[in-house]
Amino acid sequence: MRNFLRSAGATLKRRPGWLLLLLPLSLSGCAGQLQWYVVSPMTESGRANLLFMLGGLKYTILLSMTAIVISIVIGLLVALPGLSKNPFARGFNRVYVEIVRAVPLLVLILWVYYGLPIMLGVAINVFWAGVLALALSDTAFEAEIFRAGIQSIDRGQLEASDSLGLGYIDRMRYIVLPQALRRVLPPLGNQLVYMLKMSSLVSVIGMEELTRRANEMVTAEYRPLETYTILILEYLVLILIVSAGVRYLERRLSRRDVR
Amino acid sequence: MSTPVIQIKNLSKYYGDFQALSDVSLEVASGERMVICGPSGSGKSTLIRCVNQLEQHDAGQVVVNGVELGKSRKALREARTHIGMVFQQFNLFPHLSVLDNLTLGPMRARKLSREKAESLARHYLERVRIPEQAEKYPGQLSGGQQQRVAIARSLCMEPAIMLFDEPTSALDPEMISEVLDVMIELADTGMTMMVVTHEMGFARKVADTMVFMDGGVIVEQSSPAQFFSNPESERGRLFLQQILQH
């Protein structure tokens, strides 16, 4: 963690251009229409409002992280039959990806939360409905990412592994996946960023994450411009931190591969 | 020489319409060193890759240590642990250290303990004369060192047979001899070897049998003395002329 903060700090030092991001905020302060007091840390109520909004952070992070972990695991399991010689296995992969990819996320969230309980006869709470919908819709993309990553591994690696008498599972575990994972790290980082943003849609079923909290603030204070600006900044900061984290990981993993 | 460890009977292999091997038969005895040469596209790599079934043949039989390959997957995996293979492009695992490259096969396919596998690995790194590189990654080594690591990796499986598929063709000229030296030493230990190579000096030195291939068939099979001084076939004569000219 300390390393990570240091690398983020170093990035800021190397590229102070990032600070420009703060410019619109200071500029917009000059306009008379803005009433920053609703979220001002200087006043009692402003502080309370800010804390209320930040309170959604926990669920945004929890939702996205749980969903991405699930979707990476399932995505990999869907990708593997796509690489098989068996046409039925490949067919399963194709059909799964095409169908899941075709369902809009918002529709999937509504279907999982309102529809699925009727089908299964059990209630699903908001959090798990959100996780399920986010994870499911992401699996199709993860599957495609993994398929591409695994296919990019040089044939010679597979032949060397075969000639050592390694079986399919050992080959995947020790040779193919460790190399493929390194290559798919950038697109996986993309998916994580995407997931963080898409988790805002779960607000429609009442999950108390960042967007829902902001909506509630707007209803209470009726200051949409200030509130949603803060909301945007919340996502921005969150995602910049995640991007820096992914980049740090990439650097660490690529350090040894001097080629 | 004793019973053959590799028997190839009437082997044929097609890539689409192109026939890479047609009706090839061959026997390799235990301890025999066979060098296979021929112009590119003659089928020599395909032939050697059929021995451990990196290529599946379309007709005929490959029998290694009395077991016919291509029938059961389990038997093939078992057979492969006795057949070492060295590739033109080394094919080391770039994400693993040299030591881990060497211990993976023994630990996973031969189920040896880490201690055993590591002592094997260090022993064979010593044999290929790079014990000090054990902790490095393949990308940090020269081509010649990488190929020697690849040879050591195969030897760690303690195979009965070693296959070499143009082991020096991807190397810079100054690194060829360090790899050939290791191979000559290996030949001196009595290892059964099948080597596809253009290194005729090496062939003269270690081969018991020369096989000359062209157009997917074995044109000539003889002793090196016979082959180099007086090849039976016109095509063999031409081939030797071309590669020995310089």
Coordinates of C-alpha atoms in Angstrom, one line a residue:
Chain A
M1 CA 0.0 0.0 0.0
R2 CA 2.8 2.4 0.9
N3 CA 4.6 1.5 -2.3
F4 CA 1.4 2.2 -4.2
L5 CA 0.9 5.6 -2.6
R6 CA 4.4 6.5 -3.4
S7 CA 4.0 5.5 -7.0
A8 CA 0.8 7.5 -7.3
G9 CA 2.7 10.5 -5.8
A10 CA 5.5 10.0 -8.2
T11 CA 3.1 9.9 -11.1
L12 CA 1.7 13.3 -9.9
K13 CA 5.2 14.7 -9.7
R14 CA 6.1 13.4 -13.1
R15 CA 2.9 14.5 -14.7
P16 CA 1.5 17.6 -12.9
G17 CA -1.0 17.8 -15.8
W18 CA -3.2 15.7 -13.6
L19 CA -3.8 18.7 -11.4
L20 CA -5.6 20.4 -14.3
L21 CA -8.5 18.1 -13.4
L22 CA -9.1 20.3 -10.4
L23 CA -9.4 23.4 -12.6
P24 CA -13.1 23.1 -13.6
L25 CA -14.0 22.9 -9.9
S26 CA -12.2 26.1 -9.0
L27 CA -13.5 27.9 -12.0
S28 CA -17.1 26.9 -11.4
G29 CA -16.8 28.3 -8.0
C30 CA -16.8 31.8 -9.6
A31 CA -20.3 31.4 -11.0
G32 CA -23.0 32.9 -8.9
Q33 CA -25.4 30.1 -9.4
L34 CA -23.4 27.7 -7.4
Q35 CA -24.3 27.2 -3.8
W36 CA -21.4 25.1 -2.4
Y37 CA -22.7 25.4 1.1
V38 CA -24.7 22.2 0.8
V39 CA -21.5 20.2 0.6
S40 CA -19.1 22.6 2.2
P41 CA -16.8 21.0 4.7
M42 CA -16.8 24.4 6.6
T43 CA -20.4 24.2 7.8
E44 CA -22.0 21.7 10.1
S45 CA -24.7 20.7 7.7
G46 CA -22.3 20.7 4.7
R47 CA -20.1 18.2 6.5
A48 CA -23.1 16.0 7.4
N49 CA -24.2 16.0 3.7
L50 CA -20.7 15.2 2.5
L51 CA -20.3 12.3 4.9
F52 CA -23.7 11.1 3.9
M53 CA -22.7 11.1 0.2
L54 CA -19.3 9.4 1.0
G55 CA -21.2 6.8 3.0
G56 CA -22.1 5.2 -0.4
L57 CA -18.5 4.6 -1.2
K58 CA -18.4 1.4 0.9
Y59 CA -21.2 -0.2 -1.2
T60 CA -19.9 1.0 -4.5
I61 CA -16.6 -0.7 -3.8
L62 CA -18.0 -3.8 -2.2
L63 CA -20.5 -4.3 -5.1
S64 CA -17.9 -3.8 -7.8
M65 CA -15.1 -5.9 -6.2
T66 CA -17.4 -8.8 -5.4
A67 CA -18.8 -8.7 -8.9
I68 CA -15.5 -8.5 -10.6
V69 CA -14.1 -11.4 -8.7
I70 CA -17.1 -13.6 -9.5
S71 CA -17.1 -12.5 -13.1
I72 CA -13.4 -13.2 -13.6
V73 CA -13.8 -16.7 -12.2
I74 CA -16.9 -17.5 -14.3
G75 CA -15.4 -15.6 -17.3
L76 CA -12.4 -17.9 -17.3
L77 CA -14.6 -21.0 -17.0
V78 CA -16.6 -19.8 -20.0
A79 CA -13.5 -19.0 -22.0
L80 CA -11.9 -22.5 -21.6
P81 CA -14.6 -24.4 -23.7
G82 CA -14.2 -21.7 -26.3
L83 CA -10.6 -22.9 -26.9
S84 CA -11.6 -26.5 -27.1
K85 CA -11.4 -28.7 -30.2
N86 CA -14.9 -30.0 -29.4
P87 CA -17.5 -28.1 -31.4
F88 CA -20.1 -28.4 -28.7
A89 CA -17.9 -26.8 -26.1
R90 CA -17.1 -24.0 -28.5
G91 CA -20.8 -23.7 -29.3
F92 CA -21.6 -23.3 -25.6
N93 CA -19.0 -20.5 -25.3
R94 CA -20.4 -18.7 -28.4
V95 CA -24.0 -18.9 -27.3
Y96 CA -23.3 -17.8 -23.8
V97 CA -21.2 -14.8 -24.8
E98 CA -23.7 -13.7 -27.5
I99 CA -26.7 -13.9 -25.2
V100 CA -25.2 -12.4 -22.1
R101 CA -23.5 -9.6 -24.1
A102 CA -26.9 -8.7 -25.7
V103 CA -28.7 -8.0 -22.5
P104 CA -28.6 -4.3 -21.4
L105 CA -27.2 -4.1 -17.8
L106 CA -30.0 -2.0 -16.5
V107 CA -32.5 -4.5 -17.8
L108 CA -30.6 -7.3 -16.3
I109 CA -30.6 -5.6 -12.9
L110 CA -34.3 -5.1 -13.0
W111 CA -34.8 -8.7 -14.2
V112 CA -32.6 -10.2 -11.5
Y113 CA -34.2 -8.1 -8.7
Y114 CA -37.8 -8.2 -9.6
G115 CA -38.1 -11.2 -11.9
L116 CA -35.7 -13.9 -10.6
P117 CA -37.3 -14.2 -7.1
I118 CA -40.6 -15.1 -8.7
M119 CA -38.9 -17.8 -10.8
L120 CA -36.9 -19.2 -7.9
G121 CA -39.4 -18.6 -5.1
V122 CA -36.8 -16.9 -2.9
A123 CA -36.2 -13.3 -2.2
I124 CA -32.8 -11.9 -3.2
N125 CA -31.6 -8.8 -1.3
V126 CA -30.6 -5.7 -3.1
F127 CA -26.9 -6.2 -2.7
W128 CA -26.7 -9.7 -4.1
A129 CA -29.1 -8.9 -6.9
G130 CA -26.8 -6.1 -7.8
V131 CA -23.7 -8.3 -7.6
L132 CA -25.3 -11.0 -9.6
A133 CA -26.5 -8.7 -12.4
L134 CA -23.1 -6.9 -12.6
A135 CA -21.1 -10.1 -12.5
L136 CA -23.3 -11.9 -15.0
S137 CA -23.2 -9.1 -17.6
D138 CA -19.4 -8.8 -17.2
T139 CA -18.7 -12.6 -17.6
A140 CA -19.2 -12.4 -21.3
F141 CA -16.6 -9.7 -21.7
E142 CA -14.2 -11.4 -19.3
A143 CA -14.6 -14.7 -21.3
E144 CA -13.6 -12.9 -24.5
I145 CA -10.6 -11.3 -22.8
F146 CA -9.4 -14.6 -21.5
R147 CA -9.9 -16.4 -24.7
A148 CA -7.9 -13.8 -26.6
G149 CA -5.2 -13.8 -23.9
I150 CA -4.8 -17.6 -23.9
Q151 CA -4.9 -17.8 -27.7
S152 CA -2.0 -15.3 -27.8
I153 CA 0.4 -17.7 -26.0
D154 CA 3.0 -19.0 -28.4
R155 CA 2.4 -22.6 -29.7
G156 CA 6.0 -23.5 -28.7
Q157 CA 5.0 -23.0 -25.1
L158 CA 2.3 -25.6 -25.4
E159 CA 4.6 -28.0 -27.3
A160 CA 7.3 -27.7 -24.6
S161 CA 4.7 -28.4 -21.9
D162 CA 3.4 -31.4 -23.8
S163 CA 6.8 -32.8 -24.4
L164 CA 7.5 -32.7 -20.7
G165 CA 4.4 -34.9 -20.3
L166 CA 2.4 -32.3 -18.5
G167 CA -1.4 -32.7 -18.6
Y168 CA -4.1 -30.2 -19.5
I169 CA -4.5 -28.8 -16.0
D170 CA -0.8 -28.5 -15.2
R171 CA -0.3 -26.9 -18.6
M172 CA -3.0 -24.3 -17.9
R173 CA -2.0 -23.7 -14.3
Y174 CA 1.8 -23.4 -14.7
I175 CA 2.4 -22.4 -18.3
V176 CA -0.6 -20.8 -20.0
L177 CA -2.5 -18.9 -17.4
P178 CA 0.4 -17.2 -15.6
Q179 CA 1.5 -15.8 -19.0
A180 CA -2.0 -15.0 -20.3
L181 CA -2.9 -13.2 -17.0
R182 CA 0.0 -10.8 -17.5
R183 CA -1.2 -10.0 -21.0
V184 CA -4.8 -9.5 -20.1
L185 CA -4.1 -7.3 -17.1
P186 CA -4.7 -4.0 -19.0
P187 CA -8.2 -5.1 -20.3
L188 CA -9.0 -6.6 -16.9
G189 CA -8.2 -3.2 -15.4
N190 CA -10.5 -1.7 -18.0
Q191 CA -13.3 -4.0 -16.9
L192 CA -12.8 -3.1 -13.3
V193 CA -13.1 0.6 -14.1
Y194 CA -16.2 -0.1 -16.2
M195 CA -17.7 -2.1 -13.3
L196 CA -17.2 0.7 -10.8
K197 CA -19.1 3.0 -13.1
M198 CA -21.8 0.6 -14.0
S199 CA -22.4 -0.1 -10.3
S200 CA -24.2 3.2 -10.3
L201 CA -27.1 1.6 -12.1
V202 CA -27.8 -0.6 -9.1
S203 CA -29.1 2.6 -7.5
V204 CA -32.4 2.0 -9.3
I205 CA -33.2 -1.0 -7.1
G206 CA -32.4 1.0 -4.0
M207 CA -28.8 0.0 -3.3
E208 CA -27.4 2.7 -1.0
E209 CA -24.2 3.3 -3.1
L210 CA -22.7 6.6 -4.3
T211 CA -25.3 7.4 -6.9
R212 CA -28.3 6.5 -4.7
R213 CA -27.0 8.6 -1.9
A214 CA -26.5 11.5 -4.3
N215 CA -30.1 11.1 -5.6
E216 CA -31.3 11.2 -2.0
M217 CA -29.3 14.3 -1.4
V218 CA -30.8 16.0 -4.4
T219 CA -34.3 15.2 -3.2
A220 CA -33.6 16.6 0.2
E221 CA -31.6 19.7 -0.6
Y222 CA -32.6 20.3 -4.2
R223 CA -29.0 21.3 -5.3
P224 CA -28.5 18.9 -8.3
L225 CA -25.6 20.7 -9.9
E226 CA -23.4 20.8 -6.7
T227 CA -24.4 17.3 -5.6
Y228 CA -23.8 15.6 -9.0
T229 CA -20.6 17.4 -9.4
I230 CA -19.4 16.0 -6.2
L231 CA -20.7 12.6 -7.3
I232 CA -18.6 12.8 -10.5
L233 CA -15.6 13.8 -8.4
E234 CA -16.2 10.8 -6.2
Y235 CA -16.1 8.4 -9.2
L236 CA -13.2 10.2 -10.7
V237 CA -11.0 9.9 -7.6
L238 CA -12.0 6.3 -7.1
I239 CA -11.2 5.3 -10.6
L240 CA -7.9 7.2 -10.8
I241 CA -6.8 5.3 -7.7
V242 CA -7.9 2.0 -9.3
S243 CA -6.1 2.8 -12.6
A244 CA -2.9 3.7 -10.7
G245 CA -3.2 0.4 -8.8
V246 CA -3.6 -1.6 -12.0
R247 CA -0.7 0.1 -13.6
Y248 CA 1.5 -0.5 -10.5
L249 CA 0.6 -4.2 -10.8
E250 CA 1.5 -4.3 -14.5
R251 CA 4.9 -2.8 -13.8
R252 CA 5.5 -5.3 -11.0
L253 CA 4.6 -8.3 -13.2
S254 CA 6.5 -7.2 -16.3
R255 CA 9.7 -6.4 -14.4
R256 CA 11.1 -9.9 -14.7
D257 CA 10.3 -10.5 -18.3
V258 CA 13.3 -8.9 -19.9
R259 CA 13.2 -10.0 -23.5
Chain B
M1 CA 22.8 -53.3 -31.3
S2 CA 19.9 -54.3 -29.2
T3 CA 16.1 -54.1 -29.7
P4 CA 14.9 -50.9 -31.3
V5 CA 13.4 -48.3 -28.8
I6 CA 11.8 -46.4 -31.6
Q7 CA 10.0 -48.2 -34.5
I8 CA 8.4 -46.2 -37.2
K9 CA 6.3 -48.2 -39.6
N10 CA 4.9 -46.9 -42.9
L11 CA 4.3 -43.5 -41.5
S12 CA 2.3 -40.9 -43.6
K13 CA 1.3 -37.4 -42.7
Y14 CA -0.7 -34.8 -44.6
Y15 CA -1.1 -31.1 -44.1
G16 CA -4.2 -30.5 -46.1
D17 CA -3.4 -31.8 -49.6
F18 CA 0.3 -31.6 -49.0
Q19 CA 1.9 -34.9 -48.1
A20 CA 4.7 -34.2 -45.6
L21 CA 5.7 -37.9 -45.0
S22 CA 4.9 -40.8 -47.3
D23 CA 5.3 -44.3 -46.1
V24 CA 8.4 -43.7 -43.9
S25 CA 9.8 -46.6 -41.9
L26 CA 12.7 -46.4 -39.5
E27 CA 14.1 -48.0 -36.5
V28 CA 16.3 -46.5 -33.8
A29 CA 18.2 -48.9 -31.5
S30 CA 19.0 -48.2 -27.8
G31 CA 22.0 -46.0 -27.6
E32 CA 22.0 -45.2 -31.3
R33 CA 22.7 -41.7 -32.5
M34 CA 20.8 -40.9 -35.6
V35 CA 21.3 -37.7 -37.5
I36 CA 18.6 -36.7 -40.0
C37 CA 19.3 -34.2 -42.7
G38 CA 17.8 -33.0 -45.9
P39 CA 16.6 -29.8 -47.6
S40 CA 13.9 -27.7 -46.0
G41 CA 10.5 -29.1 -46.5
S42 CA 11.8 -32.6 -46.8
G43 CA 9.8 -33.8 -43.8
K44 CA 12.6 -34.3 -41.3
S45 CA 11.1 -32.1 -38.6
T46 CA 7.7 -33.6 -39.1
L47 CA 9.2 -37.1 -38.7
I48 CA 10.9 -36.2 -35.5
R49 CA 7.8 -34.5 -34.1
C50 CA 5.8 -37.6 -34.8
V51 CA 8.0 -39.6 -32.5
N52 CA 6.6 -37.7 -29.5
Q53 CA 3.3 -37.0 -31.2
L54 CA 3.5 -33.2 -31.4
E55 CA 2.3 -34.1 -34.9
Q56 CA -0.3 -36.8 -35.2
H57 CA 0.3 -39.1 -38.1
D58 CA -2.4 -40.0 -40.5
A59 CA -1.3 -43.6 -41.3
G60 CA 1.2 -46.0 -40.0
Q61 CA 2.6 -46.7 -36.6
V62 CA 5.0 -45.0 -34.1
V63 CA 6.1 -47.5 -31.4
V64 CA 8.3 -46.2 -28.5
N65 CA 9.6 -48.7 -25.9
G66 CA 7.1 -51.2 -27.2
V67 CA 4.1 -48.9 -26.8
E68 CA 2.2 -47.8 -29.9
L69 CA 1.5 -44.0 -29.6
G70 CA -1.6 -42.2 -30.7
K71 CA -4.0 -44.8 -29.1
S72 CA -4.5 -43.5 -25.6
R73 CA -3.8 -40.1 -24.2
K74 CA -2.5 -41.5 -20.9
A75 CA 0.0 -43.8 -22.6
L76 CA 1.2 -40.8 -24.6
R77 CA 1.7 -38.7 -21.6
E78 CA 3.6 -41.5 -19.9
A79 CA 5.7 -42.0 -23.1
R80 CA 6.5 -38.3 -23.3
T81 CA 8.2 -38.4 -19.9
H82 CA 10.7 -40.8 -21.4
I83 CA 11.3 -38.7 -24.6
G84 CA 13.1 -35.5 -24.2
M85 CA 12.7 -32.8 -26.9
V86 CA 14.8 -29.8 -27.7
F87 CA 13.3 -27.2 -30.0
Q88 CA 14.8 -24.8 -32.5
Q89 CA 13.2 -21.9 -30.6
F90 CA 14.2 -23.2 -27.2
N91 CA 10.6 -22.7 -25.9
L92 CA 11.7 -22.0 -22.3
F93 CA 9.0 -20.7 -20.1
P94 CA 9.7 -17.0 -19.9
H95 CA 7.8 -16.4 -16.7
L96 CA 9.7 -19.0 -14.7
S97 CA 13.3 -18.9 -13.4
V98 CA 15.8 -21.3 -15.0
L99 CA 15.5 -23.5 -11.9
D100 CA 11.7 -23.5 -12.1
N101 CA 11.9 -24.3 -15.8
L102 CA 13.9 -27.4 -14.9
T103 CA 11.9 -28.6 -11.9
L104 CA 8.4 -28.2 -13.3
G105 CA 8.4 -31.4 -15.4
P106 CA 10.0 -33.6 -12.7
M107 CA 7.7 -32.3 -10.0
R108 CA 4.4 -32.4 -12.0
A109 CA 4.9 -35.2 -14.5
R110 CA 7.2 -37.4 -12.5
K111 CA 5.8 -36.5 -9.1
L112 CA 9.3 -36.0 -7.6
S113 CA 9.7 -33.9 -4.4
R114 CA 11.0 -30.3 -4.7
E115 CA 14.3 -31.3 -3.1
K116 CA 14.8 -34.2 -5.5
A117 CA 13.8 -32.1 -8.5
E118 CA 16.1 -29.2 -7.5
S119 CA 19.1 -31.5 -6.9
L120 CA 18.4 -33.0 -10.4
A121 CA 18.1 -29.5 -11.9
R122 CA 21.4 -28.3 -10.3
H123 CA 23.1 -31.5 -11.5
Y124 CA 22.1 -31.0 -15.1
L125 CA 22.8 -27.3 -15.0
E126 CA 26.3 -28.3 -14.0
R127 CA 26.4 -30.8 -16.9
V128 CA 25.5 -28.0 -19.4
R129 CA 28.0 -25.7 -17.7
I130 CA 25.7 -22.9 -16.4
P131 CA 25.1 -23.7 -12.8
E132 CA 25.4 -20.0 -11.9
Q133 CA 22.4 -19.1 -13.9
A134 CA 19.8 -21.0 -11.9
E135 CA 18.1 -18.0 -10.4
K136 CA 17.9 -16.0 -13.7
Y137 CA 15.0 -15.8 -16.1
P138 CA 15.3 -17.1 -19.7
G139 CA 15.1 -13.6 -21.1
Q140 CA 18.3 -12.7 -19.2
L141 CA 20.4 -15.4 -21.0
S142 CA 22.0 -15.5 -24.4
G143 CA 20.6 -17.8 -27.1
G144 CA 23.3 -20.4 -26.5
Q145 CA 22.7 -20.4 -22.8
Q146 CA 18.9 -20.7 -23.3
Q147 CA 19.4 -23.7 -25.5
R148 CA 21.6 -25.3 -23.0
V149 CA 19.0 -24.7 -20.3
A150 CA 16.4 -26.3 -22.7
I151 CA 18.6 -29.4 -23.0
A152 CA 19.0 -29.5 -19.2
R153 CA 15.2 -29.2 -18.8
S154 CA 14.7 -32.3 -21.0
L155 CA 17.5 -34.2 -19.2
C156 CA 15.8 -33.5 -15.9
M157 CA 13.1 -35.9 -17.0
E158 CA 15.8 -38.5 -17.2
P159 CA 14.6 -39.6 -20.6
A160 CA 15.6 -42.7 -22.5
I161 CA 15.5 -40.9 -25.8
M162 CA 16.4 -37.3 -26.8
L163 CA 15.0 -35.6 -29.8
F164 CA 16.7 -32.5 -31.2
D165 CA 14.8 -30.5 -33.8
E166 CA 17.4 -28.2 -35.4
P167 CA 18.8 -27.1 -32.1
T168 CA 21.3 -24.7 -33.4
S169 CA 19.4 -23.1 -36.3
A170 CA 18.2 -20.2 -34.3
L171 CA 21.6 -19.4 -32.8
D172 CA 24.1 -16.8 -33.6
P173 CA 27.2 -18.5 -35.1
E174 CA 29.4 -17.9 -32.1
M175 CA 27.0 -19.8 -29.9
I176 CA 26.6 -22.9 -32.0
S177 CA 29.6 -24.7 -30.7
E178 CA 28.8 -24.3 -27.0
V179 CA 25.5 -26.1 -27.7
L180 CA 27.1 -28.8 -29.9
D181 CA 29.7 -29.5 -27.3
V182 CA 27.0 -30.2 -24.8
M183 CA 25.3 -32.5 -27.3
I184 CA 28.6 -34.4 -28.0
E185 CA 29.1 -34.9 -24.3
L186 CA 25.6 -36.2 -24.1
A187 CA 26.2 -38.6 -27.0
D188 CA 29.3 -39.9 -25.1
T189 CA 27.1 -41.0 -22.2
G190 CA 25.3 -43.4 -24.5
M191 CA 22.0 -41.5 -24.8
T192 CA 19.7 -42.6 -27.6
M193 CA 19.5 -39.5 -29.9
M194 CA 17.6 -38.4 -32.9
V195 CA 18.9 -35.2 -34.3
V196 CA 17.6 -33.1 -37.1
T197 CA 20.5 -30.7 -38.0
H198 CA 22.5 -29.1 -40.8
E199 CA 25.7 -29.3 -38.7
M200 CA 27.6 -31.9 -40.7
G201 CA 30.7 -31.6 -38.5
F202 CA 28.6 -32.7 -35.6
A203 CA 27.0 -35.5 -37.6
R204 CA 30.4 -36.8 -38.7
K205 CA 31.6 -36.8 -35.1
V206 CA 28.7 -38.5 -33.3
A207 CA 26.3 -40.1 -35.7
D208 CA 26.0 -43.9 -35.9
T209 CA 23.5 -43.5 -38.7
M210 CA 22.8 -40.8 -41.2
V211 CA 19.4 -40.5 -42.7
F212 CA 18.9 -38.3 -45.7
M213 CA 15.3 -37.2 -46.5
D214 CA 13.8 -35.4 -49.4
G215 CA 10.2 -34.9 -50.5
G216 CA 8.7 -36.7 -47.5
V217 CA 10.7 -40.0 -48.0
I218 CA 13.9 -41.4 -46.7
V219 CA 16.2 -41.3 -49.7
E220 CA 19.2 -42.8 -48.1
Q221 CA 20.2 -44.4 -44.7
S222 CA 23.8 -45.3 -44.2
S223 CA 26.8 -44.9 -41.9
P224 CA 28.3 -41.4 -41.8
A225 CA 31.5 -42.7 -43.4
Q226 CA 29.6 -44.0 -46.3
F227 CA 27.2 -41.0 -46.6
F228 CA 29.9 -38.3 -46.5
S229 CA 32.4 -39.9 -48.7
N230 CA 30.2 -41.7 -51.2
P231 CA 26.4 -41.0 -51.0
E232 CA 24.4 -43.6 -52.9
S233 CA 21.8 -41.2 -54.2
E234 CA 22.2 -38.3 -56.7
R235 CA 20.0 -36.1 -54.5
G236 CA 22.2 -36.8 -51.5
R237 CA 25.3 -36.0 -53.4
L238 CA 23.7 -32.6 -54.5
F239 CA 22.6 -31.8 -51.0
L240 CA 26.1 -32.5 -49.6
Q241 CA 27.7 -30.4 -52.3
Q242 CA 25.4 -27.5 -51.5
I243 CA 25.9 -27.4 -47.7
L244 CA 29.6 -28.3 -47.6
Q245 CA 30.6 -25.8 -50.3
H246 CA 31.3 -23.0 -47.9

